[in-house]
Short mmCIF file of C-alpha atoms and ligand atoms in Angstrom, two decimals:
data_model
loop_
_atom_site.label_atom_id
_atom_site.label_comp_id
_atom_site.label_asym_id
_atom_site.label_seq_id
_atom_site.Cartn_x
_atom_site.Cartn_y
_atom_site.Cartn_z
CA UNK A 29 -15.14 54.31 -12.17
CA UNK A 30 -14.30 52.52 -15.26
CA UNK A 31 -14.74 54.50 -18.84
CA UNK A 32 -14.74 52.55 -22.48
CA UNK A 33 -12.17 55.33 -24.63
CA UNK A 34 -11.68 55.40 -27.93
CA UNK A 35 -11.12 57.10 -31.26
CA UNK A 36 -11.36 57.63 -35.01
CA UNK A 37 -13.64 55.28 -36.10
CA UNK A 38 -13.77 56.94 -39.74
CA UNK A 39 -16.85 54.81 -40.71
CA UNK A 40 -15.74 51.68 -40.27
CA UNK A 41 -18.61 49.69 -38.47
CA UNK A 42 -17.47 46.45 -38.59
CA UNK A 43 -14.46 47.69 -36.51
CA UNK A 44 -17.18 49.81 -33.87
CA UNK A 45 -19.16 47.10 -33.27
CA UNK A 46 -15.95 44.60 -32.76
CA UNK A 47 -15.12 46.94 -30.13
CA UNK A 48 -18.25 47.72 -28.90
CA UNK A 49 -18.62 43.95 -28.23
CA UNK A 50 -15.30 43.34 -26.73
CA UNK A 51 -16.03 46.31 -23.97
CA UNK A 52 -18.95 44.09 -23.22
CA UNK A 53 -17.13 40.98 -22.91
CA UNK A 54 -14.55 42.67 -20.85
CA UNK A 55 -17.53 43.71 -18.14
CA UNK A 56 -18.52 40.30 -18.40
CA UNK A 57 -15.25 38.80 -17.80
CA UNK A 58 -14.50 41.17 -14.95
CA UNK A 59 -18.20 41.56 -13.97
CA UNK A 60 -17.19 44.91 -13.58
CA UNK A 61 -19.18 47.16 -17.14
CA UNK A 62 -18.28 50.48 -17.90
CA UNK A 63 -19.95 53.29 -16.36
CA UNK A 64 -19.28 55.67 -19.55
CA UNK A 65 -18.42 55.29 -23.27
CA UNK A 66 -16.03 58.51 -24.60
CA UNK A 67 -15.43 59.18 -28.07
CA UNK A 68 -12.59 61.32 -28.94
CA UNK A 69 -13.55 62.27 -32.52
CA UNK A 70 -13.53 61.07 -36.54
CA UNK A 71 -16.72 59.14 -35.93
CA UNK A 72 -16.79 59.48 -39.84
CA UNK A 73 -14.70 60.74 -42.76
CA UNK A 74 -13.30 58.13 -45.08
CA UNK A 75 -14.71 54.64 -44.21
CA UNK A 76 -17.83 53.18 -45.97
CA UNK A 77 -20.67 53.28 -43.42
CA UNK A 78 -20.18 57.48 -41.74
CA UNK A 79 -24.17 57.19 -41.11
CA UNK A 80 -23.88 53.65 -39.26
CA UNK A 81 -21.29 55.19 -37.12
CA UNK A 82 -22.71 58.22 -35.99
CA UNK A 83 -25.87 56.24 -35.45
CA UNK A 84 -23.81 53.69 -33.23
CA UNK A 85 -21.92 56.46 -31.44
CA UNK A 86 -25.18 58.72 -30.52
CA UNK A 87 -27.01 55.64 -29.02
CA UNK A 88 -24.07 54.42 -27.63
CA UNK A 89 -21.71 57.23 -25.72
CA UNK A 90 -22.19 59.48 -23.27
CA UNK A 91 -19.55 62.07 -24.57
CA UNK A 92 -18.35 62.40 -28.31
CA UNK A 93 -16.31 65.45 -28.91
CA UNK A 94 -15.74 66.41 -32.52
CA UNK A 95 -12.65 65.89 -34.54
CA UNK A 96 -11.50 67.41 -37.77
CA UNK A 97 -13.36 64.76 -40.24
CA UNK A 98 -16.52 64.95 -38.30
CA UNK A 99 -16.14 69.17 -39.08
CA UNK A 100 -15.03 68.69 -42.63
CA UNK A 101 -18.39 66.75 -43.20
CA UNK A 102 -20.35 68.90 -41.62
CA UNK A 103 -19.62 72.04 -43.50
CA UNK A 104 -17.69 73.52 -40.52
CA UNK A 105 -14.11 73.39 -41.78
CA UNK A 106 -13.72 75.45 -44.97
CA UNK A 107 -13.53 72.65 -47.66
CA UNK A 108 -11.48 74.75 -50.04
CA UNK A 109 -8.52 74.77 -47.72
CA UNK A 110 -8.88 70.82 -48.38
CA UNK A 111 -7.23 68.94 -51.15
CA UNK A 112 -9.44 67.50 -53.72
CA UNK A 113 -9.90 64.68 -52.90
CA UNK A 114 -10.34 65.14 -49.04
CA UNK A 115 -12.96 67.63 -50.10
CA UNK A 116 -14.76 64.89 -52.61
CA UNK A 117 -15.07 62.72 -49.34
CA UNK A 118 -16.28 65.14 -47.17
CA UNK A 119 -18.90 65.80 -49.92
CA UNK A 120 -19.72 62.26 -50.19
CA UNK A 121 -19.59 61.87 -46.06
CA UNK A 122 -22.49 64.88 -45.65
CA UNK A 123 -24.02 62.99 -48.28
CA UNK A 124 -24.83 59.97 -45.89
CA UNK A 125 -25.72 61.63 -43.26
CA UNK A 126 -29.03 61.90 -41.88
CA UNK A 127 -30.17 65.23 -40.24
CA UNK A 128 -30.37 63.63 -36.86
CA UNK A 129 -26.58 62.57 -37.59
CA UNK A 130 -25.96 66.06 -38.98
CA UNK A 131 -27.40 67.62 -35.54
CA UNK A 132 -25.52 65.33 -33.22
CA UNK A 133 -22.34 65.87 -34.84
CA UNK A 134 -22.53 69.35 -34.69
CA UNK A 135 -23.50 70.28 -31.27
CA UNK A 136 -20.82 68.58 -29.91
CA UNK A 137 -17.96 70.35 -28.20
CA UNK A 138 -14.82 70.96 -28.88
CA UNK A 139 -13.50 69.92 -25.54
CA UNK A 140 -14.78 68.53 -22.49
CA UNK A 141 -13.96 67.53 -18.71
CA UNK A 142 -15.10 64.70 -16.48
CA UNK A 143 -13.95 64.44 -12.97
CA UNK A 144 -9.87 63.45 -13.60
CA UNK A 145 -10.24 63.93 -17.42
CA UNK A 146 -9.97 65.95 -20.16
CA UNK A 147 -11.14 65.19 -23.22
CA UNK A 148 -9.90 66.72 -26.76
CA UNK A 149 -9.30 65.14 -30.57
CA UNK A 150 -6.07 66.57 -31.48
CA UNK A 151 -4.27 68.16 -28.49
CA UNK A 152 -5.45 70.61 -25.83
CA UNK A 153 -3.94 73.34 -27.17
CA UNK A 154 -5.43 73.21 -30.45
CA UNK A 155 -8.41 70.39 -30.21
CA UNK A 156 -9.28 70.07 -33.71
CA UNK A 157 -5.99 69.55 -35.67
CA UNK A 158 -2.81 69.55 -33.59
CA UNK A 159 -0.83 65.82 -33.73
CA UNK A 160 0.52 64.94 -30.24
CA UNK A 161 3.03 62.48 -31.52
CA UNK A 162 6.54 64.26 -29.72
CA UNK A 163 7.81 64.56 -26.47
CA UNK A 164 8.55 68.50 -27.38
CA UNK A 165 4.78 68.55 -28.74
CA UNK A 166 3.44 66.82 -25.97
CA UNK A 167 5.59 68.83 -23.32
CA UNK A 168 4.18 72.13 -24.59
CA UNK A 169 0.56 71.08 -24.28
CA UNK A 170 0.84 69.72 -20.28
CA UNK A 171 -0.17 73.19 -19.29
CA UNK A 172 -3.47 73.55 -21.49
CA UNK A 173 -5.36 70.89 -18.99
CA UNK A 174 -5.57 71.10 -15.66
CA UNK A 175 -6.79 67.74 -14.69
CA UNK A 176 -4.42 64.60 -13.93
CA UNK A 177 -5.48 62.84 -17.40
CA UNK A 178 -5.82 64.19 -20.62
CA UNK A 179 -7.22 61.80 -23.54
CA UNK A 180 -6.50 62.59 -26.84
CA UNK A 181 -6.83 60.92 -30.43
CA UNK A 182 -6.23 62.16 -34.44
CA UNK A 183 -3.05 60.74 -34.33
CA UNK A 184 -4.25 56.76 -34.82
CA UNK A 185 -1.29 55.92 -32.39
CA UNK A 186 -1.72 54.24 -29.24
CA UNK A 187 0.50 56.58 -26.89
CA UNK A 188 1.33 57.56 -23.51
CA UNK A 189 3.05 60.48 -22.68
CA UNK A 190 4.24 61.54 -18.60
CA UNK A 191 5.49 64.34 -16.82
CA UNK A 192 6.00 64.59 -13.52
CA UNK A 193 4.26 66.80 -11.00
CA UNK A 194 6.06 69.73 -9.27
CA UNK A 195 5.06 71.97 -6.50
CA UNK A 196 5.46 74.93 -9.74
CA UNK A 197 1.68 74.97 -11.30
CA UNK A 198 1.97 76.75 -14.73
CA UNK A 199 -0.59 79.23 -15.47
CA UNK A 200 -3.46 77.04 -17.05
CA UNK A 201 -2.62 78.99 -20.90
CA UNK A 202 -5.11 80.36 -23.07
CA UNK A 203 -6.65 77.54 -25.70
CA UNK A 204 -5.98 79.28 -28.84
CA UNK A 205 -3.38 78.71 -30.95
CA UNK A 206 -3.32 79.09 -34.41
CA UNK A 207 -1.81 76.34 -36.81
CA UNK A 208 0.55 77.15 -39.42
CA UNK A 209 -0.83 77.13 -43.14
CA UNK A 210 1.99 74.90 -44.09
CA UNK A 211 0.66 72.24 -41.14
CA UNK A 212 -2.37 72.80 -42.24
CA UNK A 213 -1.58 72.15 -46.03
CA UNK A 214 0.35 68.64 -44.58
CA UNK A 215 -2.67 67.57 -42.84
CA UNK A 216 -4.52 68.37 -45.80
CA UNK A 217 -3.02 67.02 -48.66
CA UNK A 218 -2.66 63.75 -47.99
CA UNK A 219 -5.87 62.11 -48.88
CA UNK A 220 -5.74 59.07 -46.66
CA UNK A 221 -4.51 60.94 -43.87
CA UNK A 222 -0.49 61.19 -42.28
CA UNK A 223 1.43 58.16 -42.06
CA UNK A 224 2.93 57.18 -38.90
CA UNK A 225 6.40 58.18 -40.25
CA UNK A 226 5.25 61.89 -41.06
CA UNK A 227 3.21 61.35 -37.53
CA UNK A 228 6.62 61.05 -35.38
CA UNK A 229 9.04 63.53 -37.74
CA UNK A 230 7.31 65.68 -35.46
CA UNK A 231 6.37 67.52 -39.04
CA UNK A 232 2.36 67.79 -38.45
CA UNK A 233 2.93 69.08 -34.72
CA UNK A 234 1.62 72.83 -33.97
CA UNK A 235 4.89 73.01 -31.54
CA UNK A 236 7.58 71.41 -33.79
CA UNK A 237 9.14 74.78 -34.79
CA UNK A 238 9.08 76.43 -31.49
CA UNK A 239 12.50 75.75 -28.97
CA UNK A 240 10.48 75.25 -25.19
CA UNK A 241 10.99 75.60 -22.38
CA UNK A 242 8.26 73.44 -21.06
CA UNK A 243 8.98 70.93 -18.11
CA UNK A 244 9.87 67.18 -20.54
CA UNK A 245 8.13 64.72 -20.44
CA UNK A 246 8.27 60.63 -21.80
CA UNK A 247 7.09 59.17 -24.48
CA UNK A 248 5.68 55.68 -23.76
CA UNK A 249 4.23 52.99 -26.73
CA UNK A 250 2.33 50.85 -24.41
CA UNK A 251 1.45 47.20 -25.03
CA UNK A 252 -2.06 45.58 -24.93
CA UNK A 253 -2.34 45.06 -21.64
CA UNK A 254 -2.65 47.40 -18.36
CA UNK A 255 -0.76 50.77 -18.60
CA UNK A 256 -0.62 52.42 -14.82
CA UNK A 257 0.43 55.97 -14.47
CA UNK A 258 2.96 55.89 -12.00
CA UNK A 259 1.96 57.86 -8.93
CA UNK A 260 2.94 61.50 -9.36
CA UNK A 261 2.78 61.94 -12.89
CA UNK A 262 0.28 63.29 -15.13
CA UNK A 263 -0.30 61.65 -18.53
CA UNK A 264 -1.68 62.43 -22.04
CA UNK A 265 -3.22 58.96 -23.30
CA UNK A 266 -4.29 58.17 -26.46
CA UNK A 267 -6.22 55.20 -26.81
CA UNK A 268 -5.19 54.70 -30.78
CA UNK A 269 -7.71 53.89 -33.67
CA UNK A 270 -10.58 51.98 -33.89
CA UNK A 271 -11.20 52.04 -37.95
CA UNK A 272 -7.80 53.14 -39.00
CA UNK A 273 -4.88 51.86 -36.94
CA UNK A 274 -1.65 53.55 -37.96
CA UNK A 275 0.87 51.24 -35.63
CA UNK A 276 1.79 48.37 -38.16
CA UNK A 277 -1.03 46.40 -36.39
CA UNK A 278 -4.45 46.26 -38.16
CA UNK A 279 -6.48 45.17 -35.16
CA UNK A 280 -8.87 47.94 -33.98
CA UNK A 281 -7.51 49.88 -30.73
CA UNK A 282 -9.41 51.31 -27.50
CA UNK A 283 -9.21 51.77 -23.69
CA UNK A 284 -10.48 50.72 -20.82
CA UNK A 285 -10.18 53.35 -17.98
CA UNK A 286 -10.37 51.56 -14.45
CA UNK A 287 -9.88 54.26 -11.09
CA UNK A 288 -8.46 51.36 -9.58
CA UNK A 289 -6.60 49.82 -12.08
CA UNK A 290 -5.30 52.41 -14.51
CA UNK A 291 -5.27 52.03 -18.09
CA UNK A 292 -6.20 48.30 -20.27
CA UNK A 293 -4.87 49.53 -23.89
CA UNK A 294 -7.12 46.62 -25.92
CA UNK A 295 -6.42 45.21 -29.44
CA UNK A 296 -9.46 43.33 -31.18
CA UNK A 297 -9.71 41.67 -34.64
CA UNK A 298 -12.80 42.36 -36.96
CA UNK A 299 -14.40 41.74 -40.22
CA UNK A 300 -12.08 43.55 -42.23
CA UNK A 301 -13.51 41.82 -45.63
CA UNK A 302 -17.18 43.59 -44.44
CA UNK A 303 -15.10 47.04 -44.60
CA UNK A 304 -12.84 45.90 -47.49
CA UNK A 305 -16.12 44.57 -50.33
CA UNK A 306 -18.19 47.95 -48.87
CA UNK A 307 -15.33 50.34 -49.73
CA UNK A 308 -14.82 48.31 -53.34
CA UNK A 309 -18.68 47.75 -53.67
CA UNK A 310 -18.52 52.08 -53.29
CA UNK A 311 -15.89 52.76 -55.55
CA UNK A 312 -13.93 54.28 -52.95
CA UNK A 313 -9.80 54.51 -52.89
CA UNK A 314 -8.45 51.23 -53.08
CA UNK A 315 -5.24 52.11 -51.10
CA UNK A 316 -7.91 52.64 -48.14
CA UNK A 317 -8.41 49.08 -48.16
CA UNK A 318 -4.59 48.38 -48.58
CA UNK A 319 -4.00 50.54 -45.25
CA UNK A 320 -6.54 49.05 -43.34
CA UNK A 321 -4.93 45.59 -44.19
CA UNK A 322 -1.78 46.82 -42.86
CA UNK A 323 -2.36 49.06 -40.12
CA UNK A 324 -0.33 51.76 -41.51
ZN1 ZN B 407 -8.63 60.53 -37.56
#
């Protein structure tokens, strides 16, 4: 089976369809296509063109699971817990949205499962706003899945993490968690989102105050190119960012899943100046365009 992942698009066509276009190529090239697109959440929230997205995601994927932009702009987060600004964009998100965008984004759920996978935005644990960006984090979450893989986004940071697999199988543990208002406020308050140096503090992570006990696990940054899981491990991947990379490297970020292969971690250029003179031509934060420049 081979599956097309990726994440966080936050409106930025010009990066979706760069991507969209490069899976394609990569059939070509391989003359083996992709039996399934995923999308692991943000579709919109930010970026210029939320309505393009959702419209390119819907005709496009065969699974989108909602992440915590997608909510916010949908009226199913609680905007006042949001700082102002986050709020005026989640405003001006709904705003764009058709009703047939409105409907898809909402019946989506929170988590799903296909054959080795689990899919989630933030972390299994807590799927809408946890940031798996720590071993510790990561460690705690292994036993919320019970499938080899689980793919995961929110964090904009291409990532592997591993842990090996004993003849001990944890209790699968309940999926509710509750986040801390002080996480919350973190994830909140900063309008263009966490960098990646609040991202690995470990600050924005559900489990960050907690000592575990949890079996460790590694952290991996792979490199474009093929990641495989070495044989008895199971792995949380993240494919990274499609409209808002947060690595230091602008160039949008995805997956290619191959059962016989393992993991193709992809980096393509696109037309940033389409994203950058839509934003300006919008009126909307020019540090957006500074961090799209930069990756960060
Ligand atoms: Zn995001």
């Amino acid at each position: 089976m081979r599956y097309a992942i990726f994440s966080d698009v936050h409106g930025n066509l010009a990066a979706l369809d760069a991507v969209l276009d490069d899976i394609r190529a990569v059939g070509m090239q391989t003359g083996r296509r992709v039996d399934q697109y995923w999308c692991l959440g943000d579709v919109v929230g930010y970026g210029p063109e939320p309505g393009g997205c959702v419209a390119r995601v819907r005709g496009r994927c065969d699974i989108c699971i909602p992440g915590n932009h997608d909510w916010a702009a949908i009226g199913k987060l609680d905007l006042a817990d949001f700082s102002e600004f986050a709020a005026q964009s989640a405003h001006w998100t709904r705003a764009q949205l058709s009703e047939t965008d409105y409907n898809y984004l909402h019946a989506n759920r929170q988590t799903t499962g296909v054959g080795d996978f689990t899919l989630v935005h933030g972390s299994p644990s807590d799927p809408i706003w946890e940031y798996l960006t720590t071993e510790d984090a990561a460690a705690e979450n292994f036993p919320y899945f019970d499938t080899l893989y689980c793919v995961v986004g929110h964090s904009h940071l291409p990532t592997v993490f591993l842990q090996r697999i004993t003849d001990h199988v944890a209790p699968l543990r309940a999926r509710t968690r509750a986040l801390t208002n002080r996480q919350l406020t973190l994830a909140l308050t900063d309008p263009y989102g966490p960098t990646r140096a609040s991202l690995e503090s470990g600050e924005l992570s559900a489990n960050s105050n907690r000592s575990t006990s949890a079996m460790p696990c590694e952290h991996v940054t792979p490199a474009p190119g093929v990641f495989r899981v070495p044989r008895g491990y199971r792995a949380i991947i993240n494919p990274g960012s499609v409209g808002q990379p947060r690595d230091g490297d602008p160039r949008a970020s995805y997956v290619i899943y191959d059962s016989d292969e393992g993991f193709l971690f992809r980096r393509v250029p696109y037309d940033l100046g389409r994203t950058t003179q839509k934003i300006r031509a919008l009126g909307l934060p020019e540090r957006m365009v500074e961090r799209l420049a930069t990756g960060t």
